[in-house]
Coordinates of C-alpha atoms and ligand atoms in Angstrom, one line a residue:
M37 CA 120.1 91.8 101.7
M38 CA 118.0 90.8 104.8
D39 CA 119.7 89.7 108.0
S40 CA 118.0 86.8 110.0
D41 CA 116.0 89.2 112.2
Q42 CA 114.6 91.0 109.2
T43 CA 113.8 87.7 107.5
A44 CA 111.9 86.6 110.6
L45 CA 110.1 89.9 110.8
V46 CA 109.0 89.8 107.1
G47 CA 107.8 86.2 107.5
R48 CA 105.7 87.1 110.6
S49 CA 104.3 90.2 109.0
F50 CA 103.4 88.3 105.8
D51 CA 101.8 85.5 107.8
N52 CA 99.8 87.8 110.0
L53 CA 98.4 89.8 107.0
W54 CA 97.8 86.7 104.9
D55 CA 96.1 84.7 107.6
S56 CA 93.8 87.6 108.5
L57 CA 92.8 88.2 104.9
L58 CA 92.4 84.6 103.8
P59 CA 88.9 83.9 105.3
I60 CA 87.3 87.0 103.8
G61 CA 84.9 86.1 101.0
R62 CA 86.0 82.5 100.6
D63 CA 83.2 80.1 99.6
Q64 CA 83.0 77.1 101.9
R65 CA 81.9 74.8 99.2
T66 CA 84.4 75.6 96.4
G67 CA 87.2 77.1 98.4
G68 CA 87.2 80.0 95.8
Y69 CA 86.9 83.7 96.5
R70 CA 83.7 85.7 95.7
R71 CA 84.8 89.2 96.6
F72 CA 82.7 91.1 94.1
A73 CA 83.0 94.9 94.0
W74 CA 80.9 96.6 96.7
S75 CA 79.5 93.4 98.1
A76 CA 79.7 92.5 101.8
P77 CA 82.9 90.5 101.4
D78 CA 84.5 93.3 99.4
R79 CA 83.6 95.8 102.1
E80 CA 85.1 93.4 104.7
A81 CA 88.3 93.2 102.6
R82 CA 88.4 97.0 102.4
D83 CA 88.0 97.1 106.2
W84 CA 91.0 94.7 106.4
F85 CA 93.0 97.2 104.3
H86 CA 92.1 100.1 106.7
H87 CA 93.1 97.9 109.7
A88 CA 96.4 96.9 108.1
A89 CA 97.3 100.5 107.4
A90 CA 96.2 101.7 110.8
T91 CA 98.3 99.1 112.7
R92 CA 101.3 100.6 110.7
G93 CA 100.3 104.2 111.4
L94 CA 99.7 104.8 107.7
P95 CA 96.8 107.2 107.2
V96 CA 94.3 106.1 104.5
E97 CA 92.7 108.3 101.9
V98 CA 89.8 107.2 99.8
D99 CA 89.7 108.8 96.3
R100 CA 86.6 109.9 94.4
N101 CA 86.2 106.4 92.9
G102 CA 86.6 104.3 96.1
N103 CA 90.3 103.4 95.6
L104 CA 92.1 103.2 98.9
W105 CA 95.5 104.8 99.4
A106 CA 97.6 104.2 102.6
W107 CA 100.4 106.8 102.9
W108 CA 103.9 106.3 104.2
G109 CA 105.0 109.9 104.2
D110 CA 102.8 112.9 103.3
P111 CA 100.5 112.5 100.3
R112 CA 102.4 114.6 97.7
P113 CA 103.2 114.8 94.0
D114 CA 105.7 112.4 92.5
S115 CA 105.1 109.6 95.1
V116 CA 106.0 106.0 94.5
V117 CA 102.8 103.9 94.5
T118 CA 102.5 100.2 94.9
G119 CA 99.6 97.8 95.5
S120 CA 97.0 95.9 93.6
H121 CA 93.4 94.9 94.3
L122 CA 91.4 92.8 96.8
D123 CA 88.3 91.9 94.7
S124 CA 88.1 88.6 92.8
V125 CA 86.6 86.7 89.9
P126 CA 83.9 84.2 90.7
D127 CA 85.7 81.4 92.7
G128 CA 89.1 83.2 92.2
G129 CA 92.3 82.2 94.0
P130 CA 93.7 83.8 97.1
F131 CA 96.7 85.5 95.4
D132 CA 95.4 87.4 92.4
G133 CA 95.4 90.9 93.7
P134 CA 95.9 90.3 97.5
L135 CA 99.5 89.2 97.0
G136 CA 100.3 92.7 95.7
V137 CA 98.6 94.5 98.6
V138 CA 100.0 92.2 101.3
S139 CA 103.5 92.4 99.8
A140 CA 103.3 96.2 99.7
F141 CA 102.6 96.4 103.4
C142 CA 105.3 93.9 104.1
A143 CA 107.8 95.8 102.0
I144 CA 107.2 98.9 104.1
D145 CA 107.6 96.8 107.3
L146 CA 111.0 95.5 105.9
L147 CA 112.2 99.0 104.9
R148 CA 111.3 100.3 108.3
A149 CA 113.2 97.4 110.0
Q150 CA 116.2 98.1 107.8
D151 CA 115.9 101.8 108.7
T152 CA 117.2 102.8 105.3
G153 CA 115.6 106.2 105.5
G154 CA 112.0 105.9 104.4
P155 CA 109.6 108.8 103.9
S156 CA 108.5 109.1 107.5
E157 CA 112.1 109.4 108.6
G158 CA 112.3 112.4 106.4
R159 CA 115.4 111.3 104.5
A160 CA 113.7 110.0 101.3
H161 CA 112.8 112.3 98.4
R162 CA 109.4 110.7 97.8
S163 CA 106.5 109.3 99.7
V164 CA 105.2 105.8 99.3
A165 CA 101.5 104.9 98.9
V166 CA 100.0 101.4 99.1
V167 CA 96.9 101.4 96.8
C168 CA 94.0 99.0 96.7
F169 CA 92.1 99.6 93.4
A170 CA 88.4 99.1 93.5
D171 CA 86.8 96.5 91.2
E172 CA 89.8 95.3 89.2
E173 CA 88.2 92.1 88.0
G174 CA 84.9 93.6 86.7
A175 CA 83.2 90.4 87.9
R176 CA 80.0 92.2 89.0
F177 CA 79.5 95.1 86.5
G178 CA 81.4 93.8 83.5
V179 CA 84.1 96.4 83.1
A180 CA 87.6 95.4 84.2
C181 CA 89.8 97.8 86.2
M182 CA 86.8 100.0 87.0
G183 CA 88.6 101.9 89.8
S184 CA 91.7 102.8 87.8
R185 CA 89.6 103.6 84.6
L186 CA 87.5 106.0 86.5
L187 CA 90.5 107.5 88.3
T188 CA 92.3 108.2 85.0
G189 CA 89.2 109.3 83.2
V190 CA 89.2 106.6 80.5
L191 CA 85.8 105.4 81.7
D192 CA 82.9 107.9 81.6
P193 CA 81.3 108.2 85.0
H194 CA 77.8 108.5 83.6
Q195 CA 78.2 105.3 81.8
A196 CA 79.7 103.6 84.8
R197 CA 76.9 104.6 87.2
R198 CA 74.4 103.0 84.8
L199 CA 76.1 99.6 84.6
T200 CA 74.1 96.8 86.3
D201 CA 74.9 93.5 87.9
A202 CA 73.2 90.2 87.3
D203 CA 70.4 91.2 89.7
G204 CA 69.8 94.5 87.9
I205 CA 71.4 96.6 90.7
S206 CA 73.2 99.6 89.2
L207 CA 76.7 100.6 90.2
A208 CA 75.3 103.8 91.5
D209 CA 73.0 101.9 93.9
A210 CA 75.7 99.5 94.9
L211 CA 77.9 102.5 95.8
R212 CA 75.1 104.1 97.8
A213 CA 74.6 100.8 99.7
S214 CA 78.3 100.9 100.6
G215 CA 78.0 104.5 101.9
R216 CA 79.6 106.1 98.8
D217 CA 78.3 109.0 96.7
P218 CA 78.1 107.9 93.0
D219 CA 78.2 111.5 91.9
Q220 CA 81.8 111.6 93.1
L221 CA 82.9 109.2 90.4
G222 CA 85.2 110.6 87.7
R223 CA 88.8 111.5 86.9
D224 CA 90.6 112.5 90.0
D225 CA 93.4 114.9 89.2
E226 CA 94.6 115.3 92.7
A227 CA 95.1 111.6 93.2
L228 CA 96.7 111.3 89.8
S229 CA 99.1 114.1 90.4
R230 CA 100.6 112.2 93.3
I231 CA 101.6 109.1 91.2
G232 CA 105.2 109.6 90.3
A233 CA 105.7 105.9 89.5
Y234 CA 103.5 102.8 90.0
V235 CA 104.9 99.3 90.6
E236 CA 102.4 96.4 91.0
L237 CA 103.5 93.1 92.3
H238 CA 101.2 90.2 91.2
I239 CA 101.2 86.4 91.2
E240 CA 102.3 85.1 87.8
Q241 CA 99.3 83.9 85.8
G242 CA 101.0 81.3 83.7
R243 CA 103.9 79.0 84.4
A244 CA 106.9 80.5 82.7
L245 CA 108.9 81.1 85.9
A246 CA 108.7 77.4 87.0
D247 CA 110.7 76.6 83.8
L248 CA 113.0 79.5 84.2
D249 CA 113.8 78.6 87.8
S250 CA 113.3 82.1 89.1
A251 CA 111.1 83.3 91.9
V252 CA 110.5 86.8 90.5
A253 CA 110.1 88.3 87.0
I254 CA 109.7 91.8 85.7
G255 CA 106.6 92.6 83.5
E256 CA 107.3 93.6 79.9
G257 CA 103.7 94.5 78.8
I258 CA 100.1 93.4 78.6
W259 CA 98.3 91.9 75.6
P260 CA 95.4 93.9 74.3
H261 CA 92.2 92.3 75.5
G262 CA 88.5 92.9 75.9
R263 CA 85.0 91.5 76.6
W264 CA 82.1 91.2 74.1
R265 CA 78.5 90.4 74.8
F266 CA 76.8 88.1 72.3
D267 CA 73.0 88.1 72.2
F268 CA 71.4 85.1 70.4
T269 CA 67.6 85.4 70.1
G270 CA 65.4 82.4 69.6
R271 CA 61.8 81.4 70.3
A272 CA 60.6 79.7 73.5
D273 CA 58.7 76.6 73.0
H274 CA 57.9 73.1 74.3
A275 CA 60.8 70.6 74.5
G276 CA 58.5 67.6 74.1
T277 CA 56.1 68.8 71.3
T278 CA 58.1 71.1 69.0
R279 CA 59.5 69.2 65.9
L280 CA 63.2 69.7 65.5
A281 CA 62.6 71.3 62.1
D282 CA 60.2 73.9 63.6
R283 CA 62.5 75.1 66.4
H284 CA 64.3 78.3 66.7
D285 CA 66.8 77.3 69.3
P286 CA 69.5 80.0 70.1
T287 CA 71.7 77.5 71.8
L288 CA 72.6 76.0 68.5
A289 CA 74.1 79.2 67.2
Y290 CA 75.8 79.7 70.5
A291 CA 77.3 76.2 70.3
R292 CA 78.6 76.9 66.8
T293 CA 80.1 80.2 67.9
I294 CA 82.0 78.6 70.8
L295 CA 83.6 76.1 68.3
A296 CA 84.3 79.0 65.8
A297 CA 85.9 81.0 68.6
R298 CA 88.3 78.1 69.3
K299 CA 89.0 77.6 65.6
H300 CA 89.7 81.3 64.8
A301 CA 91.8 81.7 68.0
E302 CA 94.0 78.7 66.9
R303 CA 94.2 80.1 63.3
L304 CA 95.2 83.6 64.5
G305 CA 97.4 82.8 67.5
A306 CA 94.8 84.5 69.8
L307 CA 92.9 83.4 73.0
A308 CA 89.1 83.3 73.0
T309 CA 86.9 82.2 76.0
F310 CA 83.2 82.1 76.5
G311 CA 83.3 81.9 80.3
K312 CA 79.9 83.3 81.2
V313 CA 76.4 82.5 79.8
V314 CA 72.8 83.3 80.7
V315 CA 70.1 81.1 79.1
E316 CA 66.5 82.3 79.3
P317 CA 64.2 81.0 80.7
N318 CA 66.6 78.2 81.8
G319 CA 64.1 75.4 82.1
T320 CA 65.0 71.8 81.2
N321 CA 61.8 71.2 79.3
A322 CA 61.7 74.6 77.5
I323 CA 63.5 75.6 74.3
P324 CA 65.4 78.7 75.3
S325 CA 64.1 82.1 74.1
S326 CA 67.6 83.7 74.3
V327 CA 71.2 83.1 75.1
R328 CA 73.4 85.9 76.3
A329 CA 77.1 85.0 76.4
W330 CA 80.3 86.9 77.1
L331 CA 83.5 86.4 75.1
D332 CA 86.9 87.3 76.5
A333 CA 89.4 87.7 73.7
R334 CA 93.1 88.5 73.8
A335 CA 96.1 88.4 71.4
P336 CA 99.6 89.8 71.2
D337 CA 98.4 92.7 69.0
E338 CA 95.2 94.7 68.5
A339 CA 94.8 93.8 64.8
T340 CA 94.6 90.1 65.7
V341 CA 91.9 90.7 68.3
E342 CA 89.9 92.8 65.7
K343 CA 90.2 90.0 63.1
L344 CA 89.0 87.5 65.7
I345 CA 86.0 89.6 66.7
S346 CA 85.1 90.4 63.1
A347 CA 85.1 86.7 62.2
L348 CA 83.0 85.7 65.2
T349 CA 80.5 88.5 64.7
T350 CA 79.9 87.2 61.1
A351 CA 79.9 83.5 62.1
S352 CA 77.6 83.9 65.1
G353 CA 74.7 85.9 63.6
A354 CA 74.3 87.4 67.1
A355 CA 74.1 91.0 68.2
V356 CA 77.6 91.8 69.5
D357 CA 78.4 94.6 71.9
R358 CA 81.9 95.4 73.3
E359 CA 81.7 96.0 77.1
S360 CA 85.3 96.4 78.1
W361 CA 88.5 97.1 76.2
S362 CA 92.1 97.3 77.3
P363 CA 94.6 98.4 74.7
E364 CA 98.1 96.9 74.3
V365 CA 100.5 98.1 77.0
E366 CA 104.3 98.3 77.1
F367 CA 105.6 99.1 80.5
D368 CA 108.1 102.0 80.7
P369 CA 111.4 100.6 79.3
S370 CA 113.7 102.6 81.5
L371 CA 111.8 101.8 84.7
R372 CA 111.8 98.2 83.5
A373 CA 115.5 98.2 83.2
R374 CA 115.9 99.8 86.6
L375 CA 113.6 97.2 88.2
A376 CA 115.5 94.4 86.5
D377 CA 118.8 95.7 87.9
V378 CA 117.5 96.2 91.4
V379 CA 115.7 92.9 91.5
A380 CA 118.7 91.0 90.2
A381 CA 120.8 92.4 93.0
V382 CA 118.3 91.2 95.6
T383 CA 117.5 87.8 94.2
Q384 CA 121.1 87.0 93.5
P385 CA 123.1 89.1 96.0
A386 CA 126.6 89.5 94.6
S387 CA 127.8 92.2 97.0
S388 CA 126.9 93.7 100.3
S389 CA 124.9 96.6 98.8
P390 CA 122.0 96.3 96.3
R391 CA 123.0 99.6 94.9
A392 CA 126.6 98.5 94.1
A393 CA 127.5 98.2 90.4
P394 CA 126.4 94.8 89.0
P395 CA 129.2 92.3 88.5
P396 CA 129.4 91.0 84.9
H397 CA 128.3 87.5 85.9
R398 CA 125.0 88.6 87.5
P399 CA 122.2 86.6 86.1
T400 CA 119.4 88.5 84.5
V401 CA 115.8 88.6 85.9
P402 CA 113.2 87.1 83.5
I403 CA 111.1 89.7 81.6
L404 CA 107.6 88.5 80.9
A405 CA 104.7 89.7 78.8
T406 CA 101.3 88.7 80.0
G407 CA 97.8 88.1 78.7
A408 CA 96.3 89.1 82.0
G409 CA 94.9 92.6 82.7
H410 CA 96.0 94.8 85.6
D411 CA 95.5 98.3 86.9
A412 CA 99.1 98.8 86.0
G413 CA 98.1 98.7 82.4
I414 CA 95.5 101.5 82.9
L415 CA 98.1 103.6 84.7
A416 CA 100.9 103.1 82.2
P417 CA 100.0 106.1 80.0
I418 CA 99.8 108.3 83.1
A419 CA 103.1 107.6 84.9
P420 CA 106.2 105.3 84.6
T421 CA 104.7 101.9 85.5
G422 CA 106.1 98.5 86.0
M423 CA 105.2 95.1 87.4
L424 CA 106.8 92.3 89.4
F425 CA 105.5 88.7 89.0
V426 CA 105.9 86.0 91.7
R427 CA 106.3 82.4 90.5
N428 CA 103.2 80.3 90.2
P429 CA 104.4 76.7 90.1
T430 CA 101.3 75.4 88.3
G431 CA 100.4 78.5 86.4
V432 CA 96.7 78.1 87.4
S433 CA 94.9 81.3 88.2
H434 CA 91.3 82.6 88.3
S435 CA 90.7 79.3 90.2
P436 CA 90.7 78.2 93.8
H437 CA 93.8 76.1 92.9
E438 CA 96.0 79.2 92.3
H439 CA 99.1 79.0 94.4
A440 CA 102.5 80.5 95.2
D441 CA 105.0 79.1 97.6
R442 CA 105.6 81.2 100.8
A443 CA 109.3 81.4 100.1
D444 CA 108.6 82.9 96.7
C445 CA 106.2 85.4 98.2
L446 CA 108.9 86.5 100.6
A447 CA 111.4 86.8 97.7
G448 CA 108.8 89.0 96.1
V449 CA 108.5 91.2 99.2
A450 CA 112.3 91.5 99.3
A451 CA 112.3 92.5 95.6
L452 CA 109.5 95.0 96.0
A453 CA 111.2 96.6 99.1
A454 CA 114.4 97.0 97.2
V455 CA 112.5 98.6 94.3
L456 CA 110.7 101.0 96.6
E457 CA 113.9 101.9 98.4
D458 CA 115.6 102.6 95.0
L459 CA 112.7 104.7 93.7
V460 CA 112.1 106.8 96.9
G461 CA 115.8 107.6 96.8
G462 CA 114.8 110.0 94.0
H463 CA 117.6 109.6 91.7
G464 CA 117.2 108.8 88.0
N465 CA 113.9 108.3 86.2
G466 CA 110.7 106.6 87.5
Ligands
GLV680 C1 92.2 90.1 85.1 O1 92.7 89.3 85.9 C2 92.0 89.7 83.7 O2 93.1 89.5 83.0 O3 90.9 89.5 83.3
MN681 MN1 92.5 88.5 87.9
MN682 MN1 94.8 90.7 89.5

């Protein structure tokens, strides 16, 4: 439980971090964020991370894949890791990713103010790292969670180096332009060995918590999801002289495929979105020669995603290629139970100590599954992993209108701090 001085300190710390990060990569016209991996705004956000760590006296390590780790206590095996990402989707909101990083620094500020015996005081069993994963959104090179996939070895570094952005710039060249050596990419056993547990705080990306009247929830798992590229080929021709019967217009097949995606998603209880399309040559008075479109598909189970893709591959007549895949994830059940207990004690304090035995009337913390992808999902097979979600009153995300109330963000910080305090104590699992 925070006293009034600590509440004020956390509020100040949150506001300072938030206000300094907010202008970075925000598009003036849309108000959305365009922090694409290894772009100038992304580098600026990474500099912000270095600065936030330095002002707290937390040394930063950069792993082989460009993920940033700020250490409270010595980097060592079995540490407790928390954080998220700072990159964004095109015109993303301010909270998706940054809330987890900002909250992680604030949680450390709070634990230090509470003087409960953190790693640098030498009384805790485990160190804490704040991580900022590189390229979580995959907005530039098409593969989601690139930094954590490379770290864990589930993405082949040769394949990663050859990925290109919309301008044909390869990841290898983008890394070089940011002063990084692309030959370093790959599974990083030293960094992995230090992860004893990972807890990622994230804005909720739906609106379950508004109805449940709770500021914070615990993550249950992540739906399987992926990205598929559909290539429709046609024949370029004149818009004013080519008879309708003579056209080979690929936009028609694309349009039919969008409608089929909706129909099959409804039939199967899945989600299907064509959110990105490139039409060539993209002239008003020219019948297109090709349409390249990307499908994002998700469902509660993998068999349903497979059925959806198979139906759409057949219906579209397009060449279909999978570019990114994230299998179904269930977060560690015993860590989840532990987080629920600790968070319940903080959000509904029923006694003077969060570690005290829960009274029988203590309300439970909501446990939510999500269709959104996270680096936590990639780390789940490596170490006990969990997530905290902070209420999003409208549920809108991947949009400039994404929002969380400041009071809920601070409740999230308090919850995360209690979780870190519990986990660094070193008793039990996780
Ligand atoms: C990441 O936010 C995703 O779910 O695509
Ligand atoms: Mn996102
Ligand atoms: Mn995110």
